[in-house]
Tab-separated table of C-alpha atoms in Angstrom:
chain	number	residue	atom	x	y	z
A	1	MET	CA	28.638	-29.628	34.402
A	2	ASP	CA	28.010	-26.409	36.276
A	3	VAL	CA	28.944	-23.034	34.781
A	4	ILE	CA	29.498	-20.815	37.792
A	5	SER	CA	32.644	-18.774	37.299
A	6	ILE	CA	35.039	-18.035	34.482
A	7	ARG	CA	37.745	-19.001	37.002
A	8	ASP	CA	36.572	-22.623	36.870
A	9	MET	CA	37.038	-22.832	33.124
A	10	GLU	CA	40.144	-23.654	31.186
A	11	LYS	CA	41.027	-21.959	27.936
A	12	LYS	CA	40.243	-25.107	25.953
A	13	ASP	CA	36.742	-25.272	27.510
A	14	ILE	CA	36.086	-21.675	26.500
A	15	GLU	CA	37.381	-22.267	22.990
A	16	GLU	CA	35.136	-25.317	22.712
A	17	ILE	CA	32.107	-23.206	23.666
A	18	LEU	CA	33.065	-20.398	21.262
A	19	ASP	CA	33.529	-22.873	18.392
A	20	SER	CA	30.229	-24.523	19.224
A	21	ALA	CA	28.479	-21.109	19.325
A	22	GLU	CA	29.942	-20.270	15.927
A	23	ALA	CA	28.514	-23.493	14.510
A	24	TYR	CA	25.090	-22.772	16.034
A	25	ALA	CA	25.132	-19.233	14.620
A	26	ALA	CA	26.008	-20.543	11.161
A	27	GLY	CA	23.223	-23.139	11.297
A	28	LYS	CA	25.819	-25.916	11.003
A	29	LYS	CA	24.943	-27.659	14.219
A	30	LYS	CA	21.890	-29.457	15.555
A	31	SER	CA	21.479	-29.338	19.299
A	32	PRO	CA	21.332	-32.689	21.122
A	33	LEU	CA	19.092	-31.199	23.837
A	34	SER	CA	15.670	-31.832	22.313
A	35	GLY	CA	13.074	-32.681	24.979
A	36	LYS	CA	15.122	-31.329	27.908
A	37	VAL	CA	13.677	-28.713	30.248
A	38	LEU	CA	15.475	-25.567	31.393
A	39	ALA	CA	14.389	-23.657	34.504
A	40	THR	CA	15.134	-19.945	34.541
A	41	LEU	CA	15.226	-18.581	38.083
A	42	PHE	CA	15.830	-14.842	38.098
A	43	PHE	CA	15.555	-13.403	41.579
A	44	GLU	CA	16.263	-9.945	40.184
A	45	ALA	CA	15.619	-8.056	36.963
A	46	SER	CA	17.003	-9.147	33.618
A	47	THR	CA	16.177	-8.554	29.982
A	48	ARG	CA	18.955	-9.974	27.837
A	49	THR	CA	20.221	-12.833	29.991
A	50	LYS	CA	16.804	-14.286	30.718
A	51	LEU	CA	15.299	-13.866	27.253
A	52	SER	CA	18.383	-15.068	25.419
A	53	PHE	CA	18.574	-18.183	27.632
A	54	GLN	CA	14.909	-18.880	26.948
A	55	SER	CA	15.430	-18.268	23.232
A	56	ALA	CA	18.532	-20.481	23.257
A	57	ALA	CA	16.537	-23.238	24.962
A	58	LEU	CA	13.738	-23.034	22.380
A	59	ARG	CA	16.180	-22.946	19.472
A	60	SER	CA	17.849	-26.032	20.937
A	61	GLY	CA	14.560	-27.952	20.975
A	62	MET	CA	14.201	-27.581	24.746
A	63	GLU	CA	11.264	-26.341	26.778
A	64	TYR	CA	11.694	-23.829	29.558
A	65	ILE	CA	9.888	-23.096	32.804
A	66	ASP	CA	10.130	-19.669	34.345
A	67	PHE	CA	10.298	-18.802	38.043
A	68	LEU	CA	8.848	-15.409	38.917
A	69	PRO	CA	9.906	-14.297	42.416
A	70	GLU	CA	6.993	-11.910	42.851
A	71	THR	CA	4.417	-14.708	42.476
A	72	SER	CA	6.412	-17.491	44.136
A	73	SER	CA	6.649	-18.908	47.662
A	74	LEU	CA	9.511	-16.498	48.305
A	75	LYS	CA	6.707	-14.188	49.333
A	76	LYS	CA	5.875	-16.717	52.080
A	77	GLY	CA	9.486	-16.682	53.256
A	78	GLU	CA	10.793	-19.801	51.477
A	79	SER	CA	14.588	-19.968	51.505
A	80	PHE	CA	16.796	-19.837	48.422
A	81	GLU	CA	18.043	-23.364	49.143
A	82	ASP	CA	14.530	-24.828	49.421
A	83	THR	CA	13.444	-23.028	46.254
A	84	VAL	CA	16.259	-24.397	44.093
A	85	LYS	CA	15.948	-27.909	45.576
A	86	THR	CA	12.277	-27.906	44.623
A	87	VAL	CA	12.801	-26.605	41.093
A	88	GLU	CA	15.553	-29.168	40.523
A	89	GLY	CA	12.835	-31.806	40.323
A	90	TYR	CA	11.072	-29.990	37.497
A	91	ALA	CA	13.975	-29.381	35.105
A	92	ASP	CA	17.176	-30.801	33.639
A	93	ALA	CA	19.232	-27.650	34.223
A	94	LEU	CA	18.813	-24.362	36.090
A	95	VAL	CA	19.909	-20.844	35.195
A	96	ILE	CA	20.045	-18.700	38.327
A	97	ARG	CA	20.435	-14.964	38.810
A	98	HIS	CA	20.485	-13.758	42.402
A	99	PRO	CA	21.653	-10.540	44.070
A	100	LYS	CA	23.770	-12.378	46.662
A	101	GLU	CA	27.321	-13.210	45.643
A	102	GLY	CA	28.033	-16.927	45.762
A	103	SER	CA	24.378	-17.929	45.402
A	104	ALA	CA	24.924	-19.886	42.166
A	105	ARG	CA	27.870	-21.739	43.722
A	106	LEU	CA	25.737	-22.623	46.727
A	107	ALA	CA	23.019	-23.969	44.431
A	108	ALA	CA	25.584	-25.979	42.464
A	109	ASP	CA	26.928	-27.472	45.692
A	110	ILE	CA	23.533	-28.685	46.865
A	111	LEU	CA	21.991	-29.758	43.525
A	112	GLY	CA	22.777	-32.695	41.291
A	113	LYS	CA	21.536	-31.030	38.082
A	114	PRO	CA	23.716	-28.550	36.159
A	115	VAL	CA	23.544	-24.967	37.420
A	116	ILE	CA	24.408	-22.004	35.200
A	117	ASN	CA	25.201	-18.703	36.867
A	118	GLY	CA	23.153	-15.926	35.274
A	119	GLY	CA	24.851	-13.315	37.490
A	120	ASP	CA	25.447	-13.408	41.246
A	121	GLY	CA	25.541	-9.885	42.675
A	122	GLY	CA	28.783	-8.111	41.838
A	123	ASN	CA	30.726	-11.353	41.493
A	124	GLN	CA	30.443	-13.322	38.256
A	125	HIS	CA	28.444	-13.439	35.058
A	126	PRO	CA	30.325	-16.125	33.139
A	127	THR	CA	28.005	-16.424	30.161
A	128	GLN	CA	28.264	-12.653	29.557
A	129	THR	CA	32.041	-13.059	29.486
A	130	LEU	CA	31.688	-15.867	26.945
A	131	ILE	CA	29.478	-13.614	24.801
A	132	ASP	CA	32.081	-10.845	25.079
A	133	LEU	CA	34.883	-13.166	23.994
A	134	TYR	CA	32.751	-14.543	21.176
A	135	SER	CA	31.888	-11.023	20.004
A	136	ILE	CA	35.544	-9.954	20.052
A	137	ARG	CA	36.681	-13.066	18.196
A	138	LYS	CA	33.857	-12.761	15.669
A	139	SER	CA	34.626	-9.083	14.983
A	140	LYS	CA	38.418	-9.240	14.977
A	141	GLY	CA	39.127	-12.859	14.070
A	142	ARG	CA	41.265	-13.339	17.192
A	143	ILE	CA	41.680	-12.291	20.805
A	144	LYS	CA	45.395	-12.813	21.414
A	145	GLY	CA	47.457	-9.636	21.148
A	146	LEU	CA	44.504	-7.270	20.761
A	147	ASN	CA	44.477	-3.957	22.632
A	148	VAL	CA	41.281	-4.057	24.653
A	149	THR	CA	40.261	-0.962	26.610
A	150	LEU	CA	37.849	-1.491	29.493
A	151	PHE	CA	36.145	1.833	30.082
A	152	GLY	CA	33.851	3.069	32.865
A	153	ASP	CA	33.107	1.947	36.402
A	154	LEU	CA	35.645	-0.825	36.785
A	155	LYS	CA	35.166	-1.042	40.516
A	156	HIS	CA	31.594	-2.291	40.597
A	157	ALA	CA	30.958	-3.884	37.186
A	158	ARG	CA	31.099	-7.676	37.465
A	159	THR	CA	31.354	-8.017	33.684
A	160	MET	CA	34.637	-6.098	33.680
A	161	ARG	CA	36.308	-8.241	36.326
A	162	SER	CA	35.368	-11.490	34.602
A	163	LEU	CA	36.291	-10.151	31.173
A	164	ALA	CA	39.682	-8.886	32.364
A	165	TYR	CA	40.369	-12.369	33.731
A	166	ALA	CA	39.375	-14.047	30.470
A	167	LEU	CA	41.398	-11.576	28.395
A	168	GLY	CA	44.403	-12.494	30.503
A	169	MET	CA	43.782	-16.127	29.691
A	170	PHE	CA	43.687	-15.276	25.966
A	171	GLU	CA	46.810	-13.085	26.086
A	172	ALA	CA	45.201	-9.783	25.114
A	173	LYS	CA	46.660	-6.426	26.179
A	174	VAL	CA	44.340	-4.633	28.545
A	175	THR	CA	43.994	-0.928	29.275
A	176	LEU	CA	41.819	0.065	32.207
A	177	VAL	CA	40.240	3.519	31.984
A	178	SER	CA	38.044	4.681	34.832
A	179	PRO	CA	37.364	7.784	36.899
A	180	VAL	CA	39.317	8.227	40.120
A	181	GLY	CA	37.611	6.192	42.822
A	182	LEU	CA	36.071	3.705	40.362
A	183	GLU	CA	39.281	1.864	39.464
A	184	MET	CA	39.448	-1.899	39.334
A	185	ASP	CA	40.643	-3.315	42.677
A	186	PRO	CA	44.471	-3.057	42.482
A	187	LEU	CA	44.850	-6.409	44.258
A	188	TYR	CA	42.731	-8.013	41.542
A	189	VAL	CA	44.792	-6.311	38.810
A	190	LYS	CA	47.998	-7.541	40.467
A	191	GLU	CA	46.581	-11.060	40.612
A	192	LEU	CA	45.814	-10.938	36.873
A	193	GLU	CA	49.282	-9.608	36.078
A	194	ASP	CA	50.905	-12.346	38.145
A	195	ARG	CA	48.697	-15.158	36.880
A	196	PHE	CA	48.709	-14.390	33.183
A	197	SER	CA	51.619	-11.980	32.670
A	198	LEU	CA	48.820	-9.697	31.540
A	199	GLN	CA	49.950	-6.278	30.348
A	200	VAL	CA	47.683	-3.814	32.109
A	201	HIS	CA	47.832	-0.042	31.618
A	202	VAL	CA	45.791	2.103	33.949
A	203	LYS	CA	44.441	5.537	32.945
A	204	THR	CA	42.026	7.930	34.586
A	205	GLU	CA	41.281	10.055	31.499
A	206	PRO	CA	39.186	8.920	28.504
A	207	GLU	CA	41.679	7.841	25.852
A	208	PHE	CA	41.413	4.985	23.377
A	209	SER	CA	43.484	5.857	20.320
A	210	GLU	CA	45.377	2.542	20.509
A	211	ALA	CA	42.333	0.404	21.210
A	212	ASP	CA	41.221	-2.427	18.916
A	213	VAL	CA	38.239	-3.054	21.172
A	214	LEU	CA	36.562	-0.497	23.413
A	215	TYR	CA	34.388	-2.159	26.050
A	216	VAL	CA	32.180	0.359	27.820
A	217	CYS	CA	30.090	0.030	30.945
A	218	ARG	CA	27.853	2.437	32.793
A	219	ILE	CA	29.144	4.777	35.465
A	220	GLN	CA	26.636	4.461	38.244
A	221	GLN	CA	25.846	7.969	39.470
A	222	GLU	CA	24.430	6.572	42.706
A	223	ARG	CA	27.957	5.506	43.715
A	224	PHE	CA	29.021	9.136	44.190
A	225	ALA	CA	28.436	11.046	47.429
A	226	ASP	CA	28.400	14.376	45.594
A	227	PRO	CA	25.752	14.614	42.818
A	228	MET	CA	27.642	17.426	41.099
A	229	GLU	CA	30.806	15.305	40.969
A	230	ALA	CA	28.723	12.392	39.645
A	231	LYS	CA	27.358	14.586	36.870
A	232	ARG	CA	30.799	15.959	35.988
A	233	VAL	CA	32.410	12.495	35.839
A	234	THR	CA	29.627	10.844	33.865
A	235	GLU	CA	29.737	13.699	31.348
A	236	ARG	CA	33.507	13.407	30.961
A	237	PHE	CA	33.250	9.634	30.599
A	238	ARG	CA	30.421	9.817	28.079
A	239	ILE	CA	31.644	8.723	24.669
A	240	LYS	CA	30.710	11.158	21.922
A	241	LYS	CA	30.992	10.771	18.199
A	242	ASP	CA	33.802	13.345	18.106
A	243	ASP	CA	35.846	11.267	20.552
A	244	LEU	CA	36.131	8.556	17.908
A	245	LYS	CA	37.989	10.776	15.420
A	246	GLY	CA	41.343	9.688	16.825
A	247	ALA	CA	40.326	6.060	17.164
A	248	LYS	CA	41.301	3.221	14.844
A	249	ASP	CA	38.994	2.848	11.846
A	250	ASP	CA	38.313	-0.783	12.667
A	251	LEU	CA	37.668	-0.156	16.354
A	252	VAL	CA	34.931	-2.361	17.806
A	253	ILE	CA	32.756	-0.846	20.547
A	254	LEU	CA	31.060	-3.290	22.896
A	255	HIS	CA	28.782	-2.791	25.885
A	256	PRO	CA	27.003	-5.432	28.012
A	257	LEU	CA	23.814	-3.266	27.962
A	258	PRO	CA	21.642	-1.731	29.214
A	259	LYS	CA	23.328	1.525	28.288
A	260	ILE	CA	21.833	4.691	29.686
A	261	ASN	CA	23.723	7.750	28.473
A	262	GLU	CA	27.371	6.679	28.514
A	263	ILE	CA	27.447	6.381	24.728
A	264	GLU	CA	26.022	9.202	22.617
A	265	GLY	CA	23.027	8.032	20.585
A	266	ALA	CA	24.658	9.103	17.300
A	267	ILE	CA	27.250	6.358	17.765
A	268	ASP	CA	24.621	3.594	17.594
A	269	GLY	CA	24.493	3.886	13.816
A	270	MET	CA	28.264	3.824	13.299
A	271	LYS	CA	29.961	0.686	11.973
A	272	GLN	CA	32.144	0.498	15.096
A	273	ALA	CA	29.125	0.134	17.379
A	274	ARG	CA	28.616	-3.609	17.805
A	275	TYR	CA	26.767	-3.809	21.109
A	276	PHE	CA	23.366	-4.826	19.749
A	277	GLU	CA	25.018	-7.529	17.668
A	278	GLN	CA	26.844	-8.514	20.879
A	279	ALA	CA	23.482	-8.873	22.665
A	280	HIS	CA	22.177	-11.007	19.794
A	281	ASN	CA	25.268	-13.214	20.038
A	282	GLY	CA	23.832	-14.230	23.405
A	283	VAL	CA	21.575	-16.807	21.772
A	284	PRO	CA	24.148	-19.019	19.985
A	285	VAL	CA	26.614	-18.640	22.855
A	286	ARG	CA	23.983	-19.712	25.376
A	287	GLN	CA	22.950	-22.605	23.122
A	288	ALA	CA	26.582	-23.701	23.305
A	289	VAL	CA	26.617	-23.175	27.079
A	290	LEU	CA	23.476	-25.292	27.506
A	291	GLU	CA	25.044	-28.077	25.480
A	292	TYR	CA	28.262	-27.789	27.511
A	293	ALA	CA	26.351	-27.869	30.801
A	294	LEU	CA	24.070	-30.763	29.898
A	295	HIS	CA	26.425	-32.904	27.822
A	296	LYS	CA	29.900	-32.401	29.327
B	1	MET	CA	49.987	-14.636	88.841
B	2	GLN	CA	49.153	-18.222	89.798
B	3	VAL	CA	46.786	-20.423	87.808
B	4	ASP	CA	45.916	-23.945	88.916
B	5	LYS	CA	47.019	-26.969	86.893
B	6	ILE	CA	44.278	-28.733	84.958
B	7	GLU	CA	43.734	-32.474	84.854
B	8	MET	CA	42.242	-32.707	81.408
B	9	GLY	CA	41.945	-29.999	78.781
B	10	THR	CA	43.995	-27.683	76.549
B	11	VAL	CA	46.555	-24.987	77.217
B	12	ILE	CA	47.190	-22.559	74.385
B	13	ASP	CA	50.439	-20.676	74.811
B	14	HIS	CA	52.308	-18.092	72.714
B	15	ILE	CA	49.126	-16.397	71.573
B	16	ARG	CA	49.812	-12.950	70.168
B	17	ALA	CA	49.129	-10.368	72.838
B	18	GLY	CA	45.539	-9.183	72.671
B	19	LYS	CA	44.249	-12.132	70.628
B	20	ALA	CA	43.023	-14.345	73.484
B	21	ALA	CA	39.428	-13.179	73.045
B	22	LYS	CA	39.482	-14.164	69.363
B	23	VAL	CA	40.920	-17.568	70.278
B	24	MET	CA	38.013	-18.063	72.670
B	25	LYS	CA	35.626	-17.145	69.900
B	26	ILE	CA	37.240	-19.613	67.479
B	27	LEU	CA	36.954	-22.369	70.082
B	28	GLU	CA	33.338	-21.369	70.700
B	29	ILE	CA	33.847	-21.011	74.424
B	30	GLY	CA	31.355	-18.533	75.756
B	31	GLU	CA	29.574	-17.622	78.921
B	32	ASN	CA	27.771	-20.970	79.148
B	33	TYR	CA	30.950	-23.074	79.127
B	34	PRO	CA	30.595	-25.317	82.196
B	35	HIS	CA	34.275	-25.738	83.213
B	36	ARG	CA	37.079	-23.503	84.413
B	37	VAL	CA	38.839	-21.272	81.873
B	38	ALA	CA	41.820	-19.017	82.591
B	39	ILE	CA	42.652	-16.184	80.212
B	40	LEU	CA	45.968	-14.443	80.754
B	41	ILE	CA	46.588	-11.299	78.752
B	42	ASN	CA	49.868	-9.437	78.217
B	43	VAL	CA	52.002	-12.012	80.011
B	44	PRO	CA	55.747	-11.132	79.801
B	45	SER	CA	57.557	-13.361	77.281
B	46	LYS	CA	61.252	-13.566	76.401
B	47	MET	CA	60.474	-14.528	72.817
B	48	MET	CA	57.393	-12.360	72.164
B	49	LYS	CA	57.828	-9.570	74.740
B	50	THR	CA	54.165	-10.051	75.684
B	51	LYS	CA	51.788	-12.887	74.925
B	52	ASP	CA	48.375	-14.249	75.888
B	53	ILE	CA	47.718	-17.702	77.359
B	54	VAL	CA	44.424	-19.585	77.528
B	55	LYS	CA	43.864	-22.610	79.798
B	56	ILE	CA	40.699	-24.570	79.182
B	57	GLU	CA	39.567	-27.330	81.449
B	58	GLY	CA	37.442	-30.177	80.100
B	59	LYS	CA	37.980	-29.583	76.361
B	60	VAL	CA	40.549	-31.300	74.146
B	61	VAL	CA	40.977	-29.299	70.996
B	62	SER	CA	41.489	-31.232	67.767
B	63	GLU	CA	44.514	-30.348	65.615
B	64	GLU	CA	42.211	-29.327	62.746
B	65	HIS	CA	40.244	-26.982	64.984
B	66	ALA	CA	43.374	-25.668	66.666
B	67	ASN	CA	44.874	-24.735	63.322
B	68	ILE	CA	42.124	-22.153	62.880
B	69	ILE	CA	43.840	-20.285	65.735
B	70	ALA	CA	46.731	-19.702	63.323
B	71	LEU	CA	44.449	-17.301	61.453
B	72	VAL	CA	44.761	-14.838	64.350
B	73	SER	CA	47.928	-16.037	65.998
B	74	PRO	CA	50.407	-17.986	63.881
B	75	GLY	CA	52.964	-19.686	66.104
B	76	ALA	CA	50.584	-20.343	69.000
B	77	SER	CA	51.396	-23.634	70.726
B	78	ILE	CA	48.831	-26.166	71.828
B	79	ASN	CA	49.314	-28.461	74.808
B	80	ILE	CA	46.820	-31.258	75.227
B	81	ILE	CA	46.596	-32.233	78.874
B	82	ARG	CA	45.422	-35.606	80.176
B	83	ASN	CA	45.908	-36.937	83.696
B	84	SER	CA	47.562	-33.626	84.584
B	85	ALA	CA	50.394	-34.235	82.087
B	86	ILE	CA	51.132	-33.010	78.576
B	87	GLU	CA	49.969	-35.739	76.219
B	88	LYS	CA	50.634	-33.887	72.968
B	89	LYS	CA	52.207	-30.579	72.005
B	90	PHE	CA	52.180	-28.870	68.615
B	91	THR	CA	52.405	-25.486	66.977
B	92	VAL	CA	49.412	-24.347	64.940
B	93	ALA	CA	49.809	-24.093	61.162
B	94	LEU	CA	47.622	-22.071	58.804
B	95	PRO	CA	44.988	-24.459	57.399
B	96	LYS	CA	44.742	-24.982	53.638
B	97	GLU	CA	40.980	-24.925	53.973
B	98	VAL	CA	38.671	-23.379	56.531
B	99	SER	CA	35.166	-24.805	56.537
B	100	GLY	CA	32.189	-23.963	58.713
B	101	LEU	CA	34.158	-21.417	60.725
B	102	GLY	CA	34.936	-17.757	60.287
B	103	ARG	CA	32.976	-15.305	58.215
B	104	CYS	CA	33.418	-13.846	54.769
B	105	ALA	CA	34.418	-10.169	54.789
B	106	ASN	CA	31.933	-9.545	51.975
B	107	PRO	CA	28.594	-8.419	53.469
B	108	ASN	CA	26.816	-9.382	50.236
B	109	CYS	CA	28.142	-12.972	50.281
B	110	ILE	CA	25.463	-15.680	50.409
B	111	THR	CA	27.148	-16.993	53.588
B	112	ALA	CA	25.949	-13.833	55.370
B	113	GLU	CA	22.469	-15.401	54.967
B	114	GLY	CA	23.511	-18.440	56.986
B	115	ALA	CA	25.153	-20.744	54.424
B	116	LYS	CA	28.147	-22.641	55.810
B	117	THR	CA	31.407	-20.827	55.056
B	118	LYS	CA	34.307	-22.332	53.147
B	119	PHE	CA	37.656	-20.711	52.319
B	120	ARG	CA	40.716	-22.026	50.518
B	121	MET	CA	44.235	-20.706	50.920
B	122	GLU	CA	45.895	-19.455	47.742
B	123	GLY	CA	49.591	-19.321	46.856
B	124	ASP	CA	50.155	-15.946	48.484
B	125	GLY	CA	48.676	-17.068	51.828
B	126	ARG	CA	45.385	-15.185	51.376
B	127	TYR	CA	42.059	-17.006	51.516
B	128	ARG	CA	39.394	-17.069	48.816
B	129	CYS	CA	35.747	-17.527	49.704
B	130	HIS	CA	34.447	-20.628	47.912
B	131	PHE	CA	31.140	-18.856	47.254
B	132	CYS	CA	31.629	-15.169	46.451
B	133	GLU	CA	35.343	-15.484	45.477
B	134	ARG	CA	36.335	-12.526	47.690
B	135	ARG	CA	39.943	-12.771	48.865
B	136	SER	CA	40.738	-11.959	52.476
B	137	GLY	CA	43.719	-11.963	54.764
B	138	ALA	CA	43.747	-14.722	57.390
B	139	GLU	CA	42.760	-12.456	60.251
B	140	GLU	CA	39.783	-10.996	58.370
B	141	LEU	CA	38.069	-14.396	58.541
B	142	VAL	CA	37.613	-14.339	62.314
């Protein structure tokens, strides 16, 4: 079973993965994947996704082989298709990250082994979305009915698009907060509203007093034509400790990481800050994803 | 304006005015096509005010291929000519799936690297790229 896009998954599939991840995290489950080999093919940089997949493989009794683009035949001009076809013969499943959107789907179409999308350009990062859902459910005990604020550059962040889709599936209430010009594509928002009857509120000023979950992503300064405007916006959309005075006491702050300066360092030590725990949740969730991909 | 009859080939009528060039592109008829082709642009039409017409000698267009024309000109009519007579006539309909034709509007889509394109129509009539998931209007594909 390939894991390419959150769009391909039904709610029951996601719940199955979240339940399985919970069992792995609690040490209540033994992986059936002993002896299998995972290939990690990251055509662009990654810290958390790559390492947590490799850790998940090892904790599941698997071995992994790692493809390094800088020392591979890519340097000789080998195509993406030829590369993945070759690696397919060395492993039981492949995790692929590639800057081109649709690359994981292309690999899944031409390979017989399961392909897991580790991020394809600005399109999808389904296992990050599963980690986000897992982290929300673990922190709050549920997803349905929660007020989730997505905060930052909602135009370019793939994690936000996928998460908004999944939150619609799980009947959460979503507030989108982004600077002018970095809003989520209105056609995409309309699609979510139509498909899931998702309640979406759009704001262009930092405000999260009603939020149960605040999901932050980086505002990419390089997206702005005017550096002064970039500086002004990133400063206004930087979350400071004082901003949390009006927030709910049990607010949960998540971030896909890496964070640069969009969250003040003093917040890291607060009980609401759960983003490092979220990153650590990547291991049991990806153990569950590997089992889903190889055993479904 | 007089255009000769053709013995075998395809006549595409009721093309939206100005879209004949795109129809030619869809049918992959370029400068090396070996037979006669007539392209009439801005022809007066009672129904459409103005329309384009394309007459292609020596090529019978399949219904599946012809339906791609609906992406740029819904309502175009196809006349298949054999032995100088109309053998079959139909109006193009938007295809549910477009495969191997058109291009994704997303410059960062893997199909921009040469992978074969594939689009599926969604409920609202827009097309979603099978690979990068970008949604496009019908005309954006060609």
